[in-house]
Short mmCIF file of C-alpha atoms and ligand atoms in Angstrom, two decimals:
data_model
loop_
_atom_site.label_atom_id
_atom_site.label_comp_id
_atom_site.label_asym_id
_atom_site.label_seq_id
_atom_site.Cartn_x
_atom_site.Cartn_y
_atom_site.Cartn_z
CA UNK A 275 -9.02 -18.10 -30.26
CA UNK A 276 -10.74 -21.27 -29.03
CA UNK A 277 -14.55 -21.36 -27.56
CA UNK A 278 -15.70 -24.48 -25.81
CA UNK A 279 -19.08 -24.52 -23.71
CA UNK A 280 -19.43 -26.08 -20.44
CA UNK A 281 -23.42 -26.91 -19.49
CA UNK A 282 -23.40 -26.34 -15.68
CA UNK A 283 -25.59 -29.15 -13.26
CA UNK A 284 -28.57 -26.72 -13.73
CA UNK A 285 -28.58 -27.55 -17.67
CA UNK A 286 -27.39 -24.22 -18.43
CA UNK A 287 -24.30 -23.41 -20.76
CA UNK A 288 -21.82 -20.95 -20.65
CA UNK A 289 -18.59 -20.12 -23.03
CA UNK A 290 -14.81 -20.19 -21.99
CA UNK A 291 -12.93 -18.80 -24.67
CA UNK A 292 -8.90 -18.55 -24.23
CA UNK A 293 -7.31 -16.15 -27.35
CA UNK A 294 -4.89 -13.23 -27.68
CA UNK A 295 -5.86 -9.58 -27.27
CA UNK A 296 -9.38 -10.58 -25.78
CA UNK A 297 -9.23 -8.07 -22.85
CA UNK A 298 -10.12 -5.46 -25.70
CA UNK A 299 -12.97 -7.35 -26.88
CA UNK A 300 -14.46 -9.15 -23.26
CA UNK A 301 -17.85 -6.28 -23.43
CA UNK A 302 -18.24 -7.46 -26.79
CA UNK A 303 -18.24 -11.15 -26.07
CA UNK A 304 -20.02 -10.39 -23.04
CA UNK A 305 -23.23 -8.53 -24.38
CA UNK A 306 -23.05 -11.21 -26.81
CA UNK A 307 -24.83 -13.05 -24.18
CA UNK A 308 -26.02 -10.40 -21.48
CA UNK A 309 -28.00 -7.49 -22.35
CA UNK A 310 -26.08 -4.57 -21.22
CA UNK A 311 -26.43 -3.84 -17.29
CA UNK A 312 -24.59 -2.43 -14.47
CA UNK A 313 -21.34 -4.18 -13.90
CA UNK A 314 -18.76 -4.56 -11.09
CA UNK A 315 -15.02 -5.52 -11.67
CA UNK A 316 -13.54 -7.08 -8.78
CA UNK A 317 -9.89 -7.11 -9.02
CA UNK A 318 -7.06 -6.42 -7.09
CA UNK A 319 -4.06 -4.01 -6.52
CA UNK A 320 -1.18 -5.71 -8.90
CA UNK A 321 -3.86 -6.59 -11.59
CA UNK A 322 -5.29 -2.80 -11.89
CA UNK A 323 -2.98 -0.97 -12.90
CA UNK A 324 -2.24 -3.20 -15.92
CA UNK A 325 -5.74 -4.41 -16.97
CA UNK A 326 -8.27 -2.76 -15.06
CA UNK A 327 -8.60 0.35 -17.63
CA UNK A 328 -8.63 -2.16 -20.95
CA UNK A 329 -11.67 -4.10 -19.09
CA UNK A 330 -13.36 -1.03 -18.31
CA UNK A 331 -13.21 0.52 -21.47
CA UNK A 332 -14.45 -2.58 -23.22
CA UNK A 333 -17.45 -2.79 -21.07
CA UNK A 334 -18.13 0.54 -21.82
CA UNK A 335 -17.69 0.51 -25.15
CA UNK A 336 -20.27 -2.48 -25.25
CA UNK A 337 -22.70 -0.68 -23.50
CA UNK A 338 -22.56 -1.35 -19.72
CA UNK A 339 -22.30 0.74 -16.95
CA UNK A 340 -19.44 0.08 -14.81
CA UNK A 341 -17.83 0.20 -11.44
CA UNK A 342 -14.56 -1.40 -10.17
CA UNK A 343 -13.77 -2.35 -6.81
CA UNK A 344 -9.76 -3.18 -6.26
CA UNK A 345 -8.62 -5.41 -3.27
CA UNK A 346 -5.79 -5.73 -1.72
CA UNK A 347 -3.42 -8.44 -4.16
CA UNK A 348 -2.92 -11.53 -2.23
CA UNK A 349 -4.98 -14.69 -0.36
CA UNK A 350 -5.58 -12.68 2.77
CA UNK A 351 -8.25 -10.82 0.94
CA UNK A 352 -10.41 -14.44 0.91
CA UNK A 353 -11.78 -12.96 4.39
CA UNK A 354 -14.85 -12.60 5.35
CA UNK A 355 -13.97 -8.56 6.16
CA UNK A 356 -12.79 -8.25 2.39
CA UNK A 357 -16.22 -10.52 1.54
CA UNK A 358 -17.83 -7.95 3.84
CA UNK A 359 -16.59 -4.59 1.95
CA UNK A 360 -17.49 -6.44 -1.12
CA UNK A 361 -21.09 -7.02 -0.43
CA UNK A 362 -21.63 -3.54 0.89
CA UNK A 363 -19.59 -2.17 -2.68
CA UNK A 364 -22.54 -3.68 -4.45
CA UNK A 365 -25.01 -1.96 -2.40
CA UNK A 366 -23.33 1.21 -2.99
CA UNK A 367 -23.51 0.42 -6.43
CA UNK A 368 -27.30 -0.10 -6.35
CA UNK A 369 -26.20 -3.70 -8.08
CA UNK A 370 -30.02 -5.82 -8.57
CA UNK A 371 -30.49 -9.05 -9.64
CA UNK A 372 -30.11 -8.35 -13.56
CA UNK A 373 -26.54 -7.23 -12.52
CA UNK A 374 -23.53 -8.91 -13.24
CA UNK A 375 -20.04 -8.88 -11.42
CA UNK A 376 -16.83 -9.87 -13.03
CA UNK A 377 -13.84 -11.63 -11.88
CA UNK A 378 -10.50 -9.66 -12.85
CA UNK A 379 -7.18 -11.33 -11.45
CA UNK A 380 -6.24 -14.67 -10.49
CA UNK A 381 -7.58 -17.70 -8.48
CA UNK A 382 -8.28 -15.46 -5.07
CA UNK A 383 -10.16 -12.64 -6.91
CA UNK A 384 -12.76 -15.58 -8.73
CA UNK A 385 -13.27 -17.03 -5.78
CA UNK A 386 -13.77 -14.06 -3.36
CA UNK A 387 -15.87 -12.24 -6.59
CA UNK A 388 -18.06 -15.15 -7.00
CA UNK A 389 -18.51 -15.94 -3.17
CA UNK A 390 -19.95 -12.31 -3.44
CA UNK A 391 -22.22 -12.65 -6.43
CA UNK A 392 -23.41 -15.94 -5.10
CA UNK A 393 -24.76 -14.38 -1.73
CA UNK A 394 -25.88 -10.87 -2.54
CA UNK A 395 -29.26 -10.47 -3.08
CA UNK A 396 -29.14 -14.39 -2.49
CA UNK A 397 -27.00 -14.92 -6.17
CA UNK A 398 -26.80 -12.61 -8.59
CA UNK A 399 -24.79 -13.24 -12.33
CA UNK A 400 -20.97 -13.63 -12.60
CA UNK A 401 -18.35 -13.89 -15.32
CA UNK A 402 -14.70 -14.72 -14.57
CA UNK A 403 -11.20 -13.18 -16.41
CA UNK A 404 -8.75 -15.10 -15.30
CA UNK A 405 -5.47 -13.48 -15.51
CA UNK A 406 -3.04 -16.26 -13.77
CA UNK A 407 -2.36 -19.53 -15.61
CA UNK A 408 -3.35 -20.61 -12.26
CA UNK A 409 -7.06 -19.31 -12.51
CA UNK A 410 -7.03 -20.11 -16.42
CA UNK A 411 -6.73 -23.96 -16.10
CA UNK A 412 -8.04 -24.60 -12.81
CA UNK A 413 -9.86 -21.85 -10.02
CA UNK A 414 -12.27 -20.49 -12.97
CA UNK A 415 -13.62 -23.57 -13.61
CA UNK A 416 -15.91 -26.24 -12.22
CA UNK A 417 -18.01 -23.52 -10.11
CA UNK A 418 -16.50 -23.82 -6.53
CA UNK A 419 -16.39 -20.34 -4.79
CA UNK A 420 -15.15 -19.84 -1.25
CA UNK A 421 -13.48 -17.19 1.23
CA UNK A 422 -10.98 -18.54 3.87
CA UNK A 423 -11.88 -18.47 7.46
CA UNK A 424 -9.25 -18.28 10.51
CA UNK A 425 -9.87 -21.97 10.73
CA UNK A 426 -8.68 -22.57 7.62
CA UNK A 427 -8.77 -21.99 4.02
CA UNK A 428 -11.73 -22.14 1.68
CA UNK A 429 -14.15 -23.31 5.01
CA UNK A 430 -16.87 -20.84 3.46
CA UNK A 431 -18.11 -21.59 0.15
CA UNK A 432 -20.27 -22.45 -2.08
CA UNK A 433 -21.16 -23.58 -5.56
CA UNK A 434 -21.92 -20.58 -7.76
CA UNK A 435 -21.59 -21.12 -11.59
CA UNK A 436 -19.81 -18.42 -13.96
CA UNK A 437 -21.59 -17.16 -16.68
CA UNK A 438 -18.93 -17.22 -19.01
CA UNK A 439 -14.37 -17.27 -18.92
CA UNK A 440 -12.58 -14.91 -20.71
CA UNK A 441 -9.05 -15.90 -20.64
CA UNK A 442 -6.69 -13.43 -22.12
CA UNK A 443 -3.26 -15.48 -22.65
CA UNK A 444 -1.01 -12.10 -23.36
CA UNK A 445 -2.22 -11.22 -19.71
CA UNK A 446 0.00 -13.82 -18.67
CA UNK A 447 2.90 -12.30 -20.06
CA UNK A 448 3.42 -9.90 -16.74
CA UNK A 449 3.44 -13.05 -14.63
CA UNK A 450 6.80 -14.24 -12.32
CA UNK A 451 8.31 -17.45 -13.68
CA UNK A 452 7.07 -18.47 -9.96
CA UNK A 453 3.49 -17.93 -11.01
CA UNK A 454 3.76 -19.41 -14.16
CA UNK A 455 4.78 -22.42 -12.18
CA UNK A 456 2.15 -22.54 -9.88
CA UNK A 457 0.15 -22.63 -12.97
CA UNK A 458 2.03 -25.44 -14.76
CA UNK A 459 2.05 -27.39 -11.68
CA UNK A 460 -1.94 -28.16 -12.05
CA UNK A 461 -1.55 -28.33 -15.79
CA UNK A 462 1.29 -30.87 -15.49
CA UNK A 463 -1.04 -33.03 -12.99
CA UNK A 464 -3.72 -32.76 -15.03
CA UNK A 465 -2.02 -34.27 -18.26
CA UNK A 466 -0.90 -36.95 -15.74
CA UNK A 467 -4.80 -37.79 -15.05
CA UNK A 468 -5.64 -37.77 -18.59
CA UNK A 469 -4.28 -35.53 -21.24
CA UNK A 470 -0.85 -37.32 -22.32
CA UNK A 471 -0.63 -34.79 -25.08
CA UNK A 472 -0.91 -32.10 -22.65
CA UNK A 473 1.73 -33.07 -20.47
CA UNK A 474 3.95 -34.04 -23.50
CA UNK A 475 3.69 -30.43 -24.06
CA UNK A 476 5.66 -29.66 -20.28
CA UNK A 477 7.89 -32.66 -20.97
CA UNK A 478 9.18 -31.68 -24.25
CA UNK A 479 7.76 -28.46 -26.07
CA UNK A 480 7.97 -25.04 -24.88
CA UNK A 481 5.25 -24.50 -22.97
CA UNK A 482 5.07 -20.35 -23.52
CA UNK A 483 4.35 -20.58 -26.90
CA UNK A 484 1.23 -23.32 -26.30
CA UNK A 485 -0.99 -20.70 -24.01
CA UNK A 486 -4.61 -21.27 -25.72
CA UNK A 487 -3.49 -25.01 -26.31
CA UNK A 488 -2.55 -25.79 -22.69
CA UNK A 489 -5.83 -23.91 -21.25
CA UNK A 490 -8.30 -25.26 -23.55
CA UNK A 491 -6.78 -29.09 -23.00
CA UNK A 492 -6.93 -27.96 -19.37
CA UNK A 493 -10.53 -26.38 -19.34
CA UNK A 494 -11.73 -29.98 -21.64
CA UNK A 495 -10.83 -32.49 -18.96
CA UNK A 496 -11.43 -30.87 -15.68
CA UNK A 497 -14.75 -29.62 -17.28
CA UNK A 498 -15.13 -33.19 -18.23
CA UNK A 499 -14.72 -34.59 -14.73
CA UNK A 500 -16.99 -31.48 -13.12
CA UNK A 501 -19.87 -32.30 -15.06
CA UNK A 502 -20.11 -35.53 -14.35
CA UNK A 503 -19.39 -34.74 -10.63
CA UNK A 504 -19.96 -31.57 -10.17
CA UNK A 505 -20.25 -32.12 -6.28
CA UNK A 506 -17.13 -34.47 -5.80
CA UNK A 507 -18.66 -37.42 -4.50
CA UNK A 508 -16.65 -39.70 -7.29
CA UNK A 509 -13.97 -38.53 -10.06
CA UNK A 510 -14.00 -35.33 -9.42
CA UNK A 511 -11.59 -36.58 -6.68
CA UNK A 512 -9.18 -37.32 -9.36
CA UNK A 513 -8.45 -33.56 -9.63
CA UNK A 514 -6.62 -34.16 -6.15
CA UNK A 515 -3.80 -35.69 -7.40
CA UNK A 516 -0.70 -34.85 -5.53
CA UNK A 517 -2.82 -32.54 -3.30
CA UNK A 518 -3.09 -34.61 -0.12
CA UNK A 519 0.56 -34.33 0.60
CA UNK A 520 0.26 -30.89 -0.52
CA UNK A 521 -2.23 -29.29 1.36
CA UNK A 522 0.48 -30.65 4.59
CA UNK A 523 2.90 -29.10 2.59
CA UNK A 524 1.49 -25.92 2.52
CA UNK A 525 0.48 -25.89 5.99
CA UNK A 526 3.65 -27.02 7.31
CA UNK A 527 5.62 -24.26 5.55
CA UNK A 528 2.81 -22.29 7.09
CA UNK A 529 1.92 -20.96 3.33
CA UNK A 530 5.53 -20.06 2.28
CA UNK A 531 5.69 -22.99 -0.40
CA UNK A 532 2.91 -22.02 -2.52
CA UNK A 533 0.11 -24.39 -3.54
CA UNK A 534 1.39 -25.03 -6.95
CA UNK A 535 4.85 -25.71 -6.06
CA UNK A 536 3.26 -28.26 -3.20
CA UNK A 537 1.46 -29.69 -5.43
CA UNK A 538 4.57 -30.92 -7.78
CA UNK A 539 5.73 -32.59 -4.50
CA UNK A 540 2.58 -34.16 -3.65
CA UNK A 541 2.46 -35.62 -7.18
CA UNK A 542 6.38 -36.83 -7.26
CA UNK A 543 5.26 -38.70 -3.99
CA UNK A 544 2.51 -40.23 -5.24
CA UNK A 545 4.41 -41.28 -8.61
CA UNK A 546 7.54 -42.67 -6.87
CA UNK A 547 5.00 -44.80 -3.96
CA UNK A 548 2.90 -46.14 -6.99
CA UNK A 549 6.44 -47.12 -8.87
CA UNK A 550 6.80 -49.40 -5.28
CA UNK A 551 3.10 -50.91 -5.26
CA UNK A 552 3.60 -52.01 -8.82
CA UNK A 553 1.10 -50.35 -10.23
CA UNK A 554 3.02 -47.83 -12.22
CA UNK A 555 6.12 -48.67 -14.53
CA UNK A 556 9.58 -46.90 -13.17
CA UNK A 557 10.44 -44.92 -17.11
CA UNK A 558 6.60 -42.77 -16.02
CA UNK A 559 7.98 -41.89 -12.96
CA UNK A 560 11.06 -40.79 -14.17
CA UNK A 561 9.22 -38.68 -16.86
CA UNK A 562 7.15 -37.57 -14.47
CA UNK A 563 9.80 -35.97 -12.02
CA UNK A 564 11.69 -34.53 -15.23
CA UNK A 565 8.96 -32.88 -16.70
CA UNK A 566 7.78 -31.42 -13.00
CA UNK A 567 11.68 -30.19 -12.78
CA UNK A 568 11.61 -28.92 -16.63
CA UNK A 569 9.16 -26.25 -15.36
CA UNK A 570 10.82 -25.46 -12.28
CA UNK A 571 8.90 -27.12 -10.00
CA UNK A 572 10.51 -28.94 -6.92
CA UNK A 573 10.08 -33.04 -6.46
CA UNK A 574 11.94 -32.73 -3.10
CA UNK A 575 10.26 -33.19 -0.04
CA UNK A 576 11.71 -30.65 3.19
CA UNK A 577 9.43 -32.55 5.47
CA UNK A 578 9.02 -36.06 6.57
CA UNK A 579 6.12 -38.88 6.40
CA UNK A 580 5.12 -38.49 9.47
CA UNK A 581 4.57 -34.56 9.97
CA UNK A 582 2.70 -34.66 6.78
CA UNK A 583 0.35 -37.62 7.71
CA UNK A 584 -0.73 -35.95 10.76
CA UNK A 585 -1.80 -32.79 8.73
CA UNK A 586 -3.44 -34.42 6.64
CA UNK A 587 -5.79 -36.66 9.31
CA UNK A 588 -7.10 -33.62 10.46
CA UNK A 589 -7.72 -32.21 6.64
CA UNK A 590 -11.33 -31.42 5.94
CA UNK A 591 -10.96 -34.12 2.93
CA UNK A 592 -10.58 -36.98 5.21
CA UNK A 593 -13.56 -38.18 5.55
CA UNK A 594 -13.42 -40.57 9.13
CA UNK A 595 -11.40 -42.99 9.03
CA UNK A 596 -10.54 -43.73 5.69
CA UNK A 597 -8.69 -41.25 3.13
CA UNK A 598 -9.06 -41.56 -0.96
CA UNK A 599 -5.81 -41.16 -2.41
CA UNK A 600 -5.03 -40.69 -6.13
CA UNK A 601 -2.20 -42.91 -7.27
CA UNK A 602 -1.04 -42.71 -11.30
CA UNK A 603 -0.95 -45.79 -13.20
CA UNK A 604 0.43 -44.37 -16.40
CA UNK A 605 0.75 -40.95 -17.54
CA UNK A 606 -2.39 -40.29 -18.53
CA UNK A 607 -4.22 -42.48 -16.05
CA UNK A 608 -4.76 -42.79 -12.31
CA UNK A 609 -6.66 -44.82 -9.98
CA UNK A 610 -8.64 -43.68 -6.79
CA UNK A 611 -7.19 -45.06 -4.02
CA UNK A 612 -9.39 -45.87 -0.79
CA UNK A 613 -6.89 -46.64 2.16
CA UNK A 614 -7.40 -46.55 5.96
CA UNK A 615 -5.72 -42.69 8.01
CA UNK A 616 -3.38 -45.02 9.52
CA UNK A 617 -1.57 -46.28 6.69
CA UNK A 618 -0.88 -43.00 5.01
CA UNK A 619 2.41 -42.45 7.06
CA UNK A 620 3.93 -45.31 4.86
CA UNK A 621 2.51 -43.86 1.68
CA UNK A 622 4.04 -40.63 2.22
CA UNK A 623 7.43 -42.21 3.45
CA UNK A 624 7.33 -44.50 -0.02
CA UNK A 625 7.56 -41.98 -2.23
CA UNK A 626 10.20 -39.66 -0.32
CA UNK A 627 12.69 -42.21 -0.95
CA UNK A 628 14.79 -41.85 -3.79
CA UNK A 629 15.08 -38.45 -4.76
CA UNK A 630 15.88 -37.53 -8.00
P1 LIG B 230 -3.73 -14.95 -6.93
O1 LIG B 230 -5.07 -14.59 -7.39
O2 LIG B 230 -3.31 -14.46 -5.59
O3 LIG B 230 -2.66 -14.45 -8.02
C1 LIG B 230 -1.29 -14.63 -7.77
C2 LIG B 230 -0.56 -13.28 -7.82
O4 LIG B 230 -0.50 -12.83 -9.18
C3 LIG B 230 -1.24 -12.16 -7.06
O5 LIG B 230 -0.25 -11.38 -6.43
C4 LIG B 230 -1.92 -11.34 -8.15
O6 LIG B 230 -2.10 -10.01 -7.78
C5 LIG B 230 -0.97 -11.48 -9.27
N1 LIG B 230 -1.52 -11.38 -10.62
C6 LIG B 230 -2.67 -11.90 -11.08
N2 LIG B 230 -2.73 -11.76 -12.41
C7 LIG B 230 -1.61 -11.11 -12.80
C8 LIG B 230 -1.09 -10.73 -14.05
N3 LIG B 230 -1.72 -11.01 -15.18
N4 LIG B 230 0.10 -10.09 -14.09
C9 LIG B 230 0.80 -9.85 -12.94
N5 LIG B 230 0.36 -10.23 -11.73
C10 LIG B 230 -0.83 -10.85 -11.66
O7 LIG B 230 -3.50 -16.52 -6.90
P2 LIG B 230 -3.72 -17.68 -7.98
O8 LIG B 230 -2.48 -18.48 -7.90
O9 LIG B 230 -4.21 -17.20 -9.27
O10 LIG B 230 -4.91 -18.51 -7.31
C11 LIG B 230 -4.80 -19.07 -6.02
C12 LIG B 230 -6.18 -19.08 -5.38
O11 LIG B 230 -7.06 -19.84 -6.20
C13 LIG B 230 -6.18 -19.73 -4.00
O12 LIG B 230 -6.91 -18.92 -3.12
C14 LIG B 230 -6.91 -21.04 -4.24
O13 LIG B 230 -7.62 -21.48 -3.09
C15 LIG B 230 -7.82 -20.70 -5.39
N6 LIG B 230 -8.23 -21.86 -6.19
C16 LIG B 230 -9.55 -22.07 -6.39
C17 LIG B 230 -9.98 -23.15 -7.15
C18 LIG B 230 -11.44 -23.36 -7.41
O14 LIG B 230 -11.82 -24.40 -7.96
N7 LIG B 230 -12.28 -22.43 -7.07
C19 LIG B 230 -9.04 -24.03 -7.71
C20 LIG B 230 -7.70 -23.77 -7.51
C21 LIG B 230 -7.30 -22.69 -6.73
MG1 LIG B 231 -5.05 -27.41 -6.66
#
């Protein structure tokens, strides 16, 4: 079991502990910290049946009084209808301010949960399980909630800091190789940014058998890079590696390439075009696109430079005229890139040549 503490921009700090068999033990841990109260699980309808009565149990072991509220399992429950039911579940629950909700399920249940418990009753305490490798080394940390809107995804939001992460690894074990992808995917870039001993872990260990290693690495630098940007007005742009061509990705396979898997293509673009400006040696980007294959992640590209750049001028991240795009340098390093909208069509088209 590993515990590291994160101090949020408010000065306050919170646990995220990553261990086997800790479902059993979350009330524990939890009144550890919080004096027993009410408490609501949030999860959804593939996560229930196979941890909702462990989490319940534990919490009521430890002394709090609990409800559960299950969502339908997928993103379409980021709505504001879903946020809707949500808030008025709390009501029904008589939740007050010395309540706490909690996060059961991947990346869409911590961000719907804690888009709730940051507006009712204008914020009220939250703690996060993650139960995706996806939500374990990236969505439950760094304190960014949202819901999606029928504009477009996470266009509600707001920063609402967990009160502690309780990441059960054997939780993971009833994920899809698919999901488990999704998850390495952000892992993988990560190690690229600045953990060469975590991705040396994709590129030549076996990854299943490194769960509390991977997350905590994970959790260290991203926590890292939050706290000294919590707001992303500098490095916490980093964490966008590969995700400019990814969020086009995703949008033109209208969400049937998942964000993970878009991801590994956004970031074997960006390797391949910094390979061509010189500023990243050719044997990295070849490590780089075998260790993204190694966990079954695509490097391919299905569509072309110029359908992608015109997503992505219109993406909220642009900011005017001018788009910051991260480019690696080594594995283990990467540069912020500041480059005029217009010249992002030959960016894109630089690194789709040469497939591997
Ligand atoms: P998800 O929550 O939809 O989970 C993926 C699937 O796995 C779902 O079908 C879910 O029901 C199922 N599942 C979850 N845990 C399981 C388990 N242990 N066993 C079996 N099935 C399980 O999606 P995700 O990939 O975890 O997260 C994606 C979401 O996270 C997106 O909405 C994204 O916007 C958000 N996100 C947020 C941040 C942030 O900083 N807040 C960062 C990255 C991603
Ligand atoms: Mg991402």
């Amino acid at each position: 079991m590993k515990t590291q503490i994160l101090t949020t921009p408010q000065g306050e700090s919170y646990p995220i502990v990553t261990g086997h068999n800790l479902l059993a033990q979350v009330g524990q841990m939890t009144a550890e910290r919080i004096k027993p109260c009410r408490i609501m699980i949030v999860t959804d309808s593939n996560v229930a049946p196979l941890y909702l009565a462990t989490a319940k149990k534990s919490f009521e072991d430890a002394g709090f009084s609990v409800f559960a509220h299950i969502v339908p399992a997928g993103e379409d429950s980021k709505s504001a209808a879903v946020f809707s039911e949500l808030l008025e579940a709390f009501a029904e629950a008589k939740m007050t301010r010395t309540d706490l909700a909690a996060a059961l399920g991947g990346g869409v249940i911590g961000d719907l949960t804690g888009f709730t418990a940051g507006c009712y009753l204008r914020g009220i305490r939250f703690i996060q399980i993650p139960t995706t490798l996806l939500s374990a080394v990236d969505a439950s940390v760094g304190g960014k909630t949202a819901i999606n809107l029928e504009h477009g995804k996470n266009l509600a939001g707001l920063f609402h800091q967990p009160k502690g992460v309780y990441c059960d690894v054997d939780t993971l074990k009833t994920l899809t190789p698919h999901e488990m992808a999704d998850g390495a995917a952000e892992a993988i870039k990560t190690g690229i940014l600045g953990d060469p001993e975590l991705f040396s872990i994709y590129e030549k260990s076996d990854p299943a058998n490194e769960l509390v290693n991977i997350i905590s690495r994970a959790v260290a630098y991203k926590s890292m890079i939050v706290t000294e940007d919590p707001e992303e007005h500098g490095v916490r742009k980093l964490l966008n590696l590969g995700h400019t061509a990814a969020h086009a990705i995703e949008r033109l396979s209208n969400f049937e390439i998942s964000h993970g898997h878009a991801v590994s293509i956004g970031t074997a673009i960006v390797s391949r075009a910094a390979v061509k400006m010189g500023i990243m040696k050719s044997d990295d980007n070849t490590r780089i696109l075998n260790t993204i294959l190694r966990s079954g992640l695509p490097v391919k590209c299905p569509y072309s430079a110029s359908d992608m750049a015109k997503i992505a001028a219109v993406d909220k991240k642009a900011a005017a005229s001018e788009i910051t795009v991260i480019l690696p340098e080594t594995i283990g390093r990467c540069r912020m890139h500041k480059m005029p909208i217009s010249e992002l069509e030959a960016l894109f088209a630089s690194g789709l040549e040469d497939e591997a």
